[in-house]
Coordinates of C-alpha atoms and ligand atoms in Angstrom, one line a residue:
Chain Y
M1 CA 35.4 12.0 -2.7
A2 CA 36.1 9.8 0.4
D3 CA 33.4 11.6 2.1
T4 CA 30.4 10.5 -0.3
S5 CA 31.6 6.5 0.1
T6 CA 32.0 6.2 3.9
Q7 CA 29.0 8.1 4.1
I8 CA 27.1 5.2 1.8
Q9 CA 28.9 2.4 3.8
A10 CA 27.7 3.9 6.9
G11 CA 24.0 4.0 5.6
A12 CA 24.1 -0.4 5.0
P13 CA 24.5 -1.0 8.8
E14 CA 21.8 1.8 9.8
A15 CA 19.5 0.1 7.1
S16 CA 20.0 -2.9 8.4
S17 CA 19.0 -2.3 11.5
G18 CA 15.7 -0.4 10.2
A19 CA 14.8 -3.4 8.9
T20 CA 14.0 -5.3 12.2
G21 CA 11.1 -3.0 12.3
K22 CA 12.2 -1.8 15.5
G23 CA 14.4 0.8 13.4
G24 CA 14.1 4.5 14.8
K25 CA 17.4 4.4 16.0
M26 CA 18.9 7.3 14.9
A27 CA 22.7 7.7 15.2
N28 CA 22.4 10.7 13.3
P29 CA 23.7 13.9 14.7
M30 CA 20.9 16.2 13.1
R31 CA 18.2 14.0 14.5
G32 CA 20.3 14.1 17.9
A33 CA 20.0 17.8 17.5
L34 CA 16.4 17.7 16.7
S35 CA 15.0 16.1 19.3
A36 CA 17.2 17.5 22.0
M37 CA 15.6 20.7 21.7
G38 CA 13.3 19.7 24.2
S39 CA 13.4 21.6 27.0
A40 CA 13.8 25.4 27.0
T41 CA 17.2 25.5 28.6
E42 CA 18.4 23.1 26.0
I43 CA 17.6 25.8 23.4
A44 CA 19.5 28.4 25.7
A45 CA 22.6 26.5 25.5
I46 CA 22.2 25.7 22.0
L47 CA 21.7 29.3 21.3
A48 CA 24.7 30.5 23.9
V49 CA 26.7 28.0 22.0
G50 CA 25.9 30.0 18.6
V51 CA 26.3 33.4 20.0
V52 CA 30.0 32.4 21.0
V53 CA 31.0 30.6 17.7
L54 CA 29.6 33.6 16.1
A55 CA 31.6 36.6 18.4
A56 CA 34.8 33.8 18.1
W57 CA 34.3 34.6 14.5
E58 CA 34.0 38.2 14.3
F59 CA 36.5 39.0 17.2
L60 CA 39.1 36.3 17.4
P61 CA 40.8 36.7 13.1
P62 CA 41.2 40.3 13.8
A63 CA 42.9 39.7 17.3
L64 CA 45.2 37.3 15.5
D65 CA 46.2 39.4 13.0
V66 CA 44.8 37.0 10.1
P67 CA 43.6 39.3 7.3
R68 CA 40.4 39.3 5.7
Y69 CA 41.2 37.5 2.4
I70 CA 42.3 34.7 4.6
I71 CA 39.5 34.2 7.0
P72 CA 36.7 37.0 6.8
T73 CA 34.7 38.2 10.0
F74 CA 31.2 37.5 10.4
S75 CA 30.3 41.4 9.4
D76 CA 32.5 41.2 6.4
C77 CA 30.5 37.9 5.4
M78 CA 27.2 39.8 6.1
A79 CA 28.1 42.7 4.2
E80 CA 29.3 40.8 1.3
F81 CA 26.2 39.0 1.7
G82 CA 24.3 42.1 0.8
R83 CA 26.8 43.2 -2.0
M84 CA 26.1 39.6 -3.8
W85 CA 22.2 39.8 -3.2
Q86 CA 22.1 43.4 -5.4
R87 CA 25.2 43.0 -7.4
D88 CA 25.9 39.5 -8.3
N89 CA 21.5 38.4 -8.5
L90 CA 22.8 36.0 -5.7
L91 CA 19.0 34.7 -5.1
Y92 CA 19.2 33.4 -8.8
H93 CA 22.4 31.4 -7.9
F94 CA 20.5 30.3 -4.7
G95 CA 17.5 29.0 -6.7
S96 CA 19.1 27.5 -9.6
T97 CA 21.1 25.2 -7.1
L98 CA 18.0 24.5 -4.9
I99 CA 16.0 23.6 -7.8
A100 CA 18.7 21.2 -9.3
S101 CA 19.7 19.6 -5.8
V102 CA 15.7 19.0 -5.6
I103 CA 15.2 17.4 -8.9
G104 CA 18.3 15.5 -8.8
F105 CA 17.7 14.4 -5.6
V106 CA 13.8 13.3 -6.4
L107 CA 14.9 11.8 -10.1
G108 CA 17.4 9.7 -8.3
G109 CA 15.5 8.8 -5.5
L110 CA 12.9 7.4 -7.6
L111 CA 15.6 5.8 -10.0
G112 CA 17.2 4.5 -6.9
A113 CA 14.1 3.2 -5.2
A114 CA 12.8 1.7 -8.5
S115 CA 15.9 -0.2 -9.4
G116 CA 16.5 -1.6 -5.4
Y117 CA 12.7 -2.9 -5.7
L118 CA 13.1 -4.4 -9.3
L119 CA 16.7 -6.1 -8.1
G120 CA 15.1 -7.0 -5.0
L121 CA 12.4 -8.9 -7.4
S122 CA 14.7 -10.8 -9.0
K123 CA 17.4 -13.2 -7.1
L124 CA 18.9 -14.4 -10.4
W125 CA 19.2 -10.0 -11.6
E126 CA 20.5 -9.1 -8.1
R127 CA 23.0 -12.2 -8.1
V128 CA 23.9 -11.2 -12.0
L129 CA 24.2 -7.2 -10.9
S130 CA 25.4 -7.3 -7.9
P131 CA 29.6 -6.8 -8.5
Y132 CA 28.9 -4.1 -11.5
I133 CA 26.5 -2.1 -8.3
L134 CA 29.3 -2.5 -5.7
G135 CA 32.0 -1.7 -8.6
L136 CA 29.8 1.4 -9.2
Q137 CA 29.1 2.1 -5.8
I138 CA 32.7 2.5 -4.8
A139 CA 33.9 4.6 -7.9
P140 CA 33.6 8.6 -7.1
K141 CA 30.5 9.5 -9.0
V142 CA 31.4 13.1 -8.7
A143 CA 34.7 12.2 -10.7
F144 CA 32.1 11.6 -13.8
A145 CA 31.2 15.7 -13.5
P146 CA 33.8 16.6 -16.0
L147 CA 32.8 13.9 -18.7
F148 CA 29.0 14.7 -18.2
I149 CA 30.3 18.5 -19.0
M150 CA 32.3 16.8 -22.2
W151 CA 29.3 14.9 -23.6
F152 CA 26.2 17.7 -23.0
G153 CA 27.9 21.0 -22.5
Y154 CA 28.2 23.8 -20.6
N155 CA 24.3 23.5 -19.3
S156 CA 22.7 22.2 -16.0
I157 CA 22.4 19.2 -17.5
P158 CA 25.8 17.8 -16.3
K159 CA 25.3 19.0 -13.1
L160 CA 21.7 17.2 -12.6
L161 CA 23.4 13.9 -13.9
V162 CA 26.0 14.0 -11.1
T163 CA 23.5 14.7 -8.5
V164 CA 21.4 11.8 -9.9
L165 CA 24.0 9.3 -9.8
V166 CA 25.1 10.2 -6.9
V167 CA 21.7 10.2 -4.6
F168 CA 21.1 6.7 -6.9
F169 CA 23.0 4.6 -5.0
P170 CA 23.3 5.0 -1.5
I171 CA 19.2 4.6 -2.1
L172 CA 19.3 1.5 -4.5
V173 CA 21.5 -0.2 -1.7
N174 CA 19.4 0.6 0.9
V175 CA 16.1 -0.6 -0.5
L176 CA 17.7 -4.2 -2.0
Q177 CA 19.4 -4.8 1.1
S178 CA 15.8 -4.4 2.9
M179 CA 14.1 -6.7 0.1
K180 CA 16.6 -9.1 1.3
T181 CA 16.1 -9.0 4.8
V182 CA 12.2 -9.3 4.4
D183 CA 10.6 -11.8 7.0
R184 CA 10.5 -14.8 5.6
D185 CA 7.6 -15.5 8.3
L186 CA 5.6 -12.5 7.5
V187 CA 5.9 -13.1 3.4
N188 CA 4.9 -17.1 4.5
L189 CA 1.3 -15.6 6.2
A190 CA 0.8 -13.7 3.2
R191 CA 1.2 -16.9 1.2
V192 CA -0.8 -19.0 3.4
Y193 CA -3.1 -16.1 3.0
S194 CA -3.4 -17.0 -0.6
M195 CA -1.9 -13.7 -1.5
S196 CA -0.2 -12.8 -4.9
R197 CA 3.5 -12.4 -5.5
L198 CA 2.5 -8.7 -6.5
T199 CA 0.2 -8.3 -3.7
I200 CA 2.9 -9.7 -1.3
F201 CA 5.1 -6.8 -2.8
R202 CA 2.7 -4.5 -2.0
K203 CA 1.2 -5.6 1.0
I204 CA 4.6 -7.0 3.2
E205 CA 7.7 -6.0 1.2
V206 CA 7.4 -2.2 0.1
P207 CA 6.3 -1.1 3.9
S208 CA 8.8 -3.2 5.6
S209 CA 11.4 -1.4 3.2
L210 CA 10.3 1.8 4.2
P211 CA 12.6 2.4 7.3
N212 CA 15.5 1.7 4.9
L213 CA 14.3 3.4 2.3
F214 CA 13.9 6.7 4.3
A215 CA 17.9 5.8 5.6
G216 CA 18.8 6.1 2.0
L217 CA 17.0 9.1 1.4
R218 CA 18.6 10.8 4.3
I219 CA 22.2 9.8 3.1
G220 CA 21.1 11.3 -0.6
A221 CA 19.7 14.5 0.6
T222 CA 23.0 15.2 1.9
L223 CA 24.5 13.8 -1.1
A224 CA 22.6 15.5 -3.3
V225 CA 24.1 19.0 -2.3
I226 CA 27.4 17.6 -2.9
G227 CA 26.6 16.7 -6.4
V228 CA 25.4 19.7 -7.4
T229 CA 28.2 21.5 -6.1
V230 CA 30.6 20.0 -8.0
G231 CA 28.9 20.1 -11.5
E232 CA 28.8 23.3 -10.8
L233 CA 32.4 23.9 -9.6
V234 CA 33.8 22.3 -12.5
G235 CA 31.5 24.0 -15.3
G236 CA 28.8 26.2 -15.6
N237 CA 28.1 30.1 -15.1
T238 CA 25.1 29.4 -12.7
G239 CA 24.9 28.5 -9.1
L240 CA 26.4 28.4 -5.5
G241 CA 29.0 26.2 -6.7
F242 CA 29.8 28.7 -9.6
L243 CA 29.9 31.5 -7.1
I244 CA 32.6 29.6 -5.7
T245 CA 35.1 29.5 -8.1
Y246 CA 34.0 33.0 -9.5
G247 CA 34.9 34.3 -6.3
E248 CA 38.0 32.1 -5.6
G249 CA 39.2 34.0 -8.7
Q250 CA 38.5 37.3 -7.6
A251 CA 40.1 36.3 -4.3
N252 CA 37.2 37.5 -2.8
T253 CA 36.8 34.9 0.3
A254 CA 33.6 35.8 1.8
M255 CA 32.1 35.3 -1.1
V256 CA 33.3 31.7 -1.1
F257 CA 32.2 31.8 2.5
N258 CA 28.7 32.7 2.0
A259 CA 28.2 30.5 -1.0
I260 CA 29.3 27.4 1.3
I261 CA 27.0 28.4 4.1
L262 CA 24.1 29.1 1.6
L263 CA 24.9 25.6 0.3
T264 CA 25.0 23.8 3.8
V265 CA 21.5 25.7 4.4
I266 CA 20.2 24.1 1.4
G267 CA 21.5 20.6 2.6
I268 CA 19.8 21.0 6.1
L269 CA 16.6 22.2 4.0
L270 CA 16.4 18.8 1.9
Y271 CA 17.9 16.8 5.0
F272 CA 15.0 17.8 7.4
A273 CA 12.3 17.6 4.9
V274 CA 13.6 13.9 4.2
A275 CA 13.1 13.7 7.9
A276 CA 9.9 15.3 8.4
A277 CA 8.4 12.9 5.8
E278 CA 9.9 9.9 7.3
K279 CA 8.5 11.0 11.1
R280 CA 4.9 11.1 9.5
V281 CA 5.6 7.8 7.1
L282 CA 7.0 5.7 10.0
H283 CA 4.9 7.5 12.6
Y284 CA 4.1 3.4 13.9
L285 CA 7.3 3.2 14.4
V286 CA 8.6 3.3 18.3
R287 CA 11.3 6.1 18.8
E288 CA 13.8 6.2 21.6
E289 CA 12.8 8.8 24.1
H290 CA 14.8 11.0 25.9
Chain L
M1 CA -17.2 -26.7 8.6
T2 CA -13.8 -28.9 9.9
S3 CA -12.0 -30.9 7.9
S4 CA -9.6 -34.3 8.9
L5 CA -6.2 -34.0 8.1
E6 CA -3.9 -37.0 7.0
L7 CA -0.4 -37.0 6.8
S8 CA 0.8 -40.0 4.8
Q9 CA 4.8 -41.2 4.7
I10 CA 6.0 -37.8 4.2
T11 CA 9.9 -37.5 3.8
K12 CA 11.3 -34.2 3.0
V13 CA 14.8 -33.7 2.0
F14 CA 16.3 -30.1 1.9
T15 CA 18.9 -29.5 -0.3
D16 CA 21.7 -26.3 0.5
K17 CA 23.4 -24.4 -1.6
V18 CA 26.4 -26.4 -1.5
G19 CA 24.6 -29.0 -2.7
N20 CA 24.5 -31.1 0.8
T21 CA 21.3 -32.8 1.6
I22 CA 19.5 -32.9 4.9
T23 CA 16.4 -35.1 5.6
A24 CA 14.5 -33.2 7.8
V25 CA 11.5 -35.6 8.3
Q26 CA 11.5 -39.4 7.2
D27 CA 8.6 -41.4 6.4
M28 CA 6.0 -39.7 8.7
S29 CA 2.4 -40.6 9.2
F30 CA -0.2 -39.6 11.1
N31 CA -4.0 -38.1 10.9
V32 CA -5.7 -36.0 12.5
A33 CA -10.0 -36.4 12.7
A34 CA -12.2 -33.7 11.7
G35 CA -12.0 -31.3 15.0
E36 CA -9.6 -32.8 16.8
L37 CA -6.7 -31.3 18.3
V38 CA -3.3 -33.1 18.0
A39 CA 0.1 -31.9 19.8
V40 CA 3.1 -32.6 17.8
V41 CA 6.1 -32.7 20.5
G42 CA 10.0 -33.9 19.6
P43 CA 13.6 -32.5 19.9
S44 CA 14.3 -29.3 18.6
G45 CA 14.9 -30.0 14.6
C46 CA 13.8 -32.7 14.3
G47 CA 11.4 -31.3 11.8
K48 CA 8.2 -30.0 13.6
S49 CA 7.9 -26.8 11.5
T50 CA 8.6 -27.9 8.6
I51 CA 5.7 -30.6 8.7
L52 CA 3.5 -27.3 9.6
N53 CA 4.9 -25.7 6.3
M54 CA 3.9 -28.9 4.4
V55 CA 0.7 -29.2 5.7
S56 CA -0.2 -25.3 4.8
G57 CA 0.9 -26.2 1.6
L58 CA 4.1 -23.6 1.6
Y59 CA 6.3 -26.3 0.4
A60 CA 5.6 -29.5 -1.3
P61 CA 6.8 -32.7 0.8
T62 CA 9.4 -35.0 -1.2
S63 CA 7.6 -37.7 -1.3
G64 CA 4.7 -38.6 0.4
R65 CA 1.0 -37.0 0.4
V66 CA -0.8 -34.4 2.5
L67 CA -4.5 -35.1 2.6
I68 CA -7.1 -32.5 3.4
E69 CA -10.2 -34.0 4.0
G70 CA -9.4 -36.7 1.3
E71 CA -8.0 -34.2 -1.0
E72 CA -4.0 -33.8 -1.6
V73 CA -2.5 -30.5 -0.5
H74 CA -0.8 -28.5 -3.6
G75 CA -0.1 -25.2 -2.6
T76 CA -2.0 -22.7 0.1
R77 CA -5.8 -23.4 0.9
P78 CA -7.8 -20.5 2.4
E79 CA -9.7 -22.8 4.3
V80 CA -6.4 -23.0 6.5
G81 CA -5.1 -20.6 9.5
F82 CA -1.5 -20.4 10.8
M83 CA -0.1 -19.0 14.0
L84 CA 3.5 -18.6 15.2
Q85 CA 5.1 -18.1 18.5
K86 CA 6.2 -14.8 16.4
D87 CA 2.6 -12.5 16.6
L88 CA 3.7 -11.8 12.9
L89 CA 1.6 -8.6 13.1
L90 CA 2.0 -5.9 10.3
P91 CA 3.6 -2.8 12.4
W92 CA 2.9 -0.7 10.2
R93 CA -1.1 -1.8 10.6
S94 CA -3.2 -0.7 13.2
I95 CA -4.4 -4.1 15.0
V96 CA -8.3 -3.8 13.3
K97 CA -6.4 -3.6 10.0
N98 CA -3.9 -6.7 11.0
V99 CA -7.1 -8.8 11.8
E100 CA -8.7 -7.7 8.3
F101 CA -5.2 -9.0 6.9
G102 CA -6.5 -12.4 6.2
L103 CA -9.7 -11.4 4.9
E104 CA -8.5 -8.7 2.3
E105 CA -7.9 -11.8 -0.8
K106 CA -11.5 -12.9 0.1
K107 CA -14.7 -11.4 -2.0
M108 CA -16.5 -9.1 1.0
S109 CA -17.0 -5.5 1.1
R110 CA -15.0 -2.8 3.3
A111 CA -17.4 -3.1 5.8
E112 CA -18.3 -6.4 6.2
R113 CA -14.3 -6.5 6.5
R114 CA -14.4 -4.3 9.3
E115 CA -17.5 -5.7 11.2
R116 CA -16.0 -9.1 11.5
A117 CA -12.8 -7.8 12.2
M118 CA -13.9 -5.6 15.3
T119 CA -16.4 -9.0 16.2
E120 CA -13.1 -11.1 16.5
L121 CA -11.8 -8.2 18.6
E122 CA -14.5 -8.0 20.5
R123 CA -14.1 -11.8 21.4
M124 CA -10.4 -11.4 22.3
K125 CA -11.4 -8.4 24.8
L126 CA -9.3 -6.2 22.1
A127 CA -11.9 -4.2 20.9
E128 CA -10.2 -0.8 22.8
F129 CA -7.2 -1.5 20.9
A130 CA -8.3 -1.6 17.7
E131 CA -7.2 1.3 16.3
H132 CA -3.9 0.7 18.1
Y133 CA -0.3 0.1 16.5
P134 CA 1.2 -3.3 17.5
H135 CA 4.1 -1.7 19.1
Q136 CA 2.0 0.1 21.8
L137 CA 0.3 -3.4 23.1
S138 CA 1.9 -5.7 25.0
G139 CA 3.3 -9.1 24.5
G140 CA 0.3 -10.9 25.1
M141 CA -2.3 -8.9 24.1
R142 CA -0.3 -8.8 20.7
Q143 CA -0.6 -13.0 20.7
R144 CA -4.1 -12.3 21.2
A145 CA -5.2 -10.0 18.2
A146 CA -3.0 -12.6 16.2
L147 CA -5.5 -15.0 17.3
A148 CA -8.1 -12.6 16.0
R149 CA -6.3 -12.4 12.5
T150 CA -6.3 -16.6 12.7
L151 CA -10.0 -17.0 13.2
V152 CA -11.5 -14.3 11.7
I153 CA -10.7 -16.1 8.3
E154 CA -12.9 -19.0 9.7
P155 CA -10.6 -21.8 9.0
D156 CA -11.4 -25.4 9.5
I157 CA -7.8 -26.2 10.1
I158 CA -5.4 -23.8 12.3
L159 CA -2.1 -25.0 12.1
L160 CA -0.1 -23.3 15.5
D161 CA 4.0 -23.7 16.0
E162 CA 4.8 -22.8 19.1
P163 CA 2.2 -20.1 19.7
F164 CA 2.3 -19.6 23.6
S165 CA 5.7 -20.3 23.8
A166 CA 7.0 -16.5 24.4
L167 CA 4.4 -15.6 26.7
D168 CA 4.5 -15.5 31.2
A169 CA 3.0 -18.1 32.7
Q170 CA -0.5 -16.1 33.4
T171 CA -1.1 -14.8 30.1
K172 CA -0.2 -18.0 28.6
L173 CA -2.7 -20.3 30.5
V174 CA -5.4 -17.2 29.9
L175 CA -4.5 -17.9 26.1
Q176 CA -4.5 -21.5 26.4
R177 CA -8.0 -21.6 27.8
H178 CA -9.3 -18.9 25.9
F179 CA -7.7 -20.8 22.6
A180 CA -9.3 -23.5 24.0
R181 CA -12.4 -22.5 24.5
T182 CA -12.7 -20.9 21.0
I183 CA -11.6 -23.9 19.0
A184 CA -14.1 -26.2 20.7
E185 CA -17.1 -23.8 20.2
A186 CA -16.0 -23.7 16.5
G187 CA -14.8 -27.5 16.3
V188 CA -11.9 -26.3 14.2
T189 CA -9.0 -29.0 13.5
C190 CA -5.7 -28.4 15.0
V191 CA -2.3 -29.2 14.8
L192 CA -0.3 -27.6 17.6
I193 CA 3.5 -27.9 18.1
T194 CA 5.2 -27.3 21.3
H195 CA 8.2 -28.1 23.5
D196 CA 6.1 -27.8 26.2
L197 CA 5.1 -31.2 27.5
N198 CA 2.7 -30.0 30.0
E199 CA 0.5 -27.8 27.4
A200 CA 0.6 -30.8 24.9
V201 CA -1.0 -32.7 27.6
I202 CA -3.9 -30.3 28.8
M203 CA -4.7 -28.8 25.2
A204 CA -4.7 -31.9 22.9
D205 CA -6.9 -35.0 22.3
R206 CA -3.8 -36.6 21.0
V207 CA -0.2 -36.6 21.2
V208 CA 2.5 -37.5 18.6
V209 CA 5.9 -37.9 19.8
M210 CA 8.6 -37.2 17.2
S211 CA 12.5 -38.6 17.0
G212 CA 15.1 -36.3 16.6
R213 CA 16.1 -35.8 13.1
P214 CA 15.3 -37.5 10.6
G215 CA 12.2 -36.9 12.0
T216 CA 9.5 -39.8 12.3
V217 CA 6.7 -41.1 14.8
V218 CA 7.6 -42.9 17.4
D219 CA 4.7 -42.3 19.6
D220 CA 1.0 -41.8 18.9
F221 CA -1.3 -42.2 22.4
P222 CA -4.8 -40.4 23.0
I223 CA -5.0 -38.3 26.2
E224 CA -8.0 -39.3 28.0
L225 CA -9.1 -36.4 30.2
A226 CA -12.2 -34.3 31.1
N227 CA -12.7 -30.9 30.4
R228 CA -11.1 -30.3 27.3
T229 CA -11.9 -26.4 27.6
D230 CA -10.2 -25.8 30.2
P231 CA -6.9 -26.5 30.1
L232 CA -6.2 -25.4 34.0
A233 CA -8.5 -27.8 35.1
R234 CA -7.0 -30.5 32.8
S235 CA -3.7 -29.8 33.9
L236 CA -4.5 -30.3 37.8
E237 CA -6.0 -33.9 37.3
P238 CA -3.3 -36.5 38.8
E239 CA -3.4 -38.4 35.1
A240 CA -2.2 -35.7 33.6
G241 CA 1.0 -36.0 35.2
V242 CA 1.1 -39.7 33.9
Y243 CA 0.8 -38.4 30.2
V244 CA 3.4 -36.2 31.2
K245 CA 6.0 -38.6 32.4
R246 CA 5.1 -40.9 29.5
L247 CA 6.3 -37.8 27.1
F248 CA 9.5 -37.1 29.0
D249 CA 10.4 -40.7 29.1
T250 CA 9.6 -41.4 25.1
L251 CA 11.6 -38.0 24.4
H252 CA 14.2 -38.8 26.8
L253 CA 15.2 -42.3 25.5
E254 CA 14.9 -40.7 22.0
N255 CA 17.5 -38.5 23.0
E256 CA 19.6 -41.1 24.4
A257 CA 19.3 -42.8 21.6
A258 CA 20.4 -40.1 19.6
Ligands
ATP1 N1 14.3 -24.2 4.2 C1 15.2 -24.9 4.6 N2 16.3 -25.1 4.2 C2 17.5 -26.0 4.6 N3 17.1 -27.0 5.7 C3 16.2 -26.6 6.5 C4 15.2 -26.1 5.9 N4 13.9 -25.6 6.7 C5 14.5 -26.3 7.6 N5 15.7 -27.3 7.2 C6 16.2 -28.1 8.6 O1 15.3 -29.1 8.6 C7 15.7 -29.5 10.2 C8 14.2 -29.4 10.8 O2 13.8 -28.0 10.9 P1 12.7 -27.6 11.8 O3 12.3 -26.3 11.2 O4 11.2 -28.0 11.0 O5 12.6 -28.3 13.2 P2 12.2 -27.9 14.3 O6 11.5 -29.3 14.4 O7 10.8 -26.9 14.1 O8 12.8 -27.8 15.5 P3 12.5 -26.5 16.7 O9 12.1 -26.9 17.6 O10 13.8 -25.7 17.0 O11 11.6 -25.5 16.2 C9 16.7 -28.9 10.6 O12 17.7 -29.3 10.8 C10 16.9 -27.5 9.7 O13 18.6 -27.2 9.6
MG2 MG1 10.1 -25.1 15.0

């Protein structure tokens, strides 16, 4: 899971730029794509690229004599999709993965944010615990999946736990980072106005940390799907991750393709839900206009 | 209501993480009479901001005492206002909500708070921007909003740490005049920290000159110019140049000695 840790590290500098209050600078490809969907010509170009990719997928493998158990064509996948819908209870598996991703993301996000704020409030605890947090942050969290299955059995608890764990850290780290970089002068201003520690937390520190929190949530949204998938791959008999192992066992490449596509769809849904919430909450940040 | 301010033999020693000590200010004493505006000038790093922080009660001096109206300062006090070079507006609050910020710890109804904030914004000619967010305003407008937030709590003492230094020359003049009038009307006691010797002369009733670190008072003299509420008019008086020259010479000698 080198993928996971690089994303977490990438989150930190982005987060600190958010803490300056200017924020809004999203070096993120998805956000870039979203705002790029402005003009009609751009939309046309985006659609054209999609059509070209689909056409290449449909016609290139047969033309190059690649067998369909290696790369099934687009139409193969669509046909398999219909079959999975009718015969393999696809909606159930999709729903199961979606719900696990959302619950895992929400729980992991809440726990990560709460821990970040608590550690941010206590310099002592932050210093005592930060080496361990660093260690756990580097540890490949998805590798815990088999362990959780040994502990809790073949049910939905292990995949939820893995998800909570992978979502937890980037959010914790981002929130903690923002608590450490709150503008001291703003805190002093509140102190001059005789505000209590709790009021300062509520009126200065929490609002200051929101850009970082959302940077963490965006990373967490993409990681949540990875957590659920690994949990389902390792054990259990539900979810899109299970369909991947099931399809693999039957040499049904189209089924594996479809499961991956649907997992990506869940990831995109989560990501854009977070991005939409962020846009509402952080409306006061100056965004870079095109 | 106005209050006098007295700094009596203040020394502040900072200890960093490694245990090194820095004496920021040493044995500093000066007084500010009720309703007086005293400017403090001195080389960078001589402890000017440190003094303001101690007067505002953010931290205590290592030795010596700060007295407001004869009463020793322990911790922050509701009658003290504070304004920095940075406007310190909260970006997530609208301008009127920012102005209300300082009133939120005072017992008053939401409606009264809003009314006071709007009155202050009207005085600052910012009423039409009440619902805007800070990033939608120019630097000068933001600093005016910060001034409104400082004044709305009706402070007896206002501490200013280079409040006009980030502004362009014209905005600066407008704000200086506006500020001079406002505090004269309210009779507020002010300590104005500045790097701008001209600003010190045209705004202040008295100037305190500090030495390099550890900071202490090397000169303290009254500015006897008319037009206290009109800094621009003051700056045109020939006497003003003499005061600026005196400040320049004192500071220059200080730098050479260091
Ligand atoms: N919290 C602190 N901990 C350690 N040292 C400090 C602290 N605050 C200030 N100092 C030191 O005390 C000295 C005076 O700082 P201060 O900010 O008061 O200077 P200043 O006169 O306001 O400078 P400037 O004109 O550049 O704003 C500096 O050397 C600074 O490094
Ligand atoms: Mg300073």
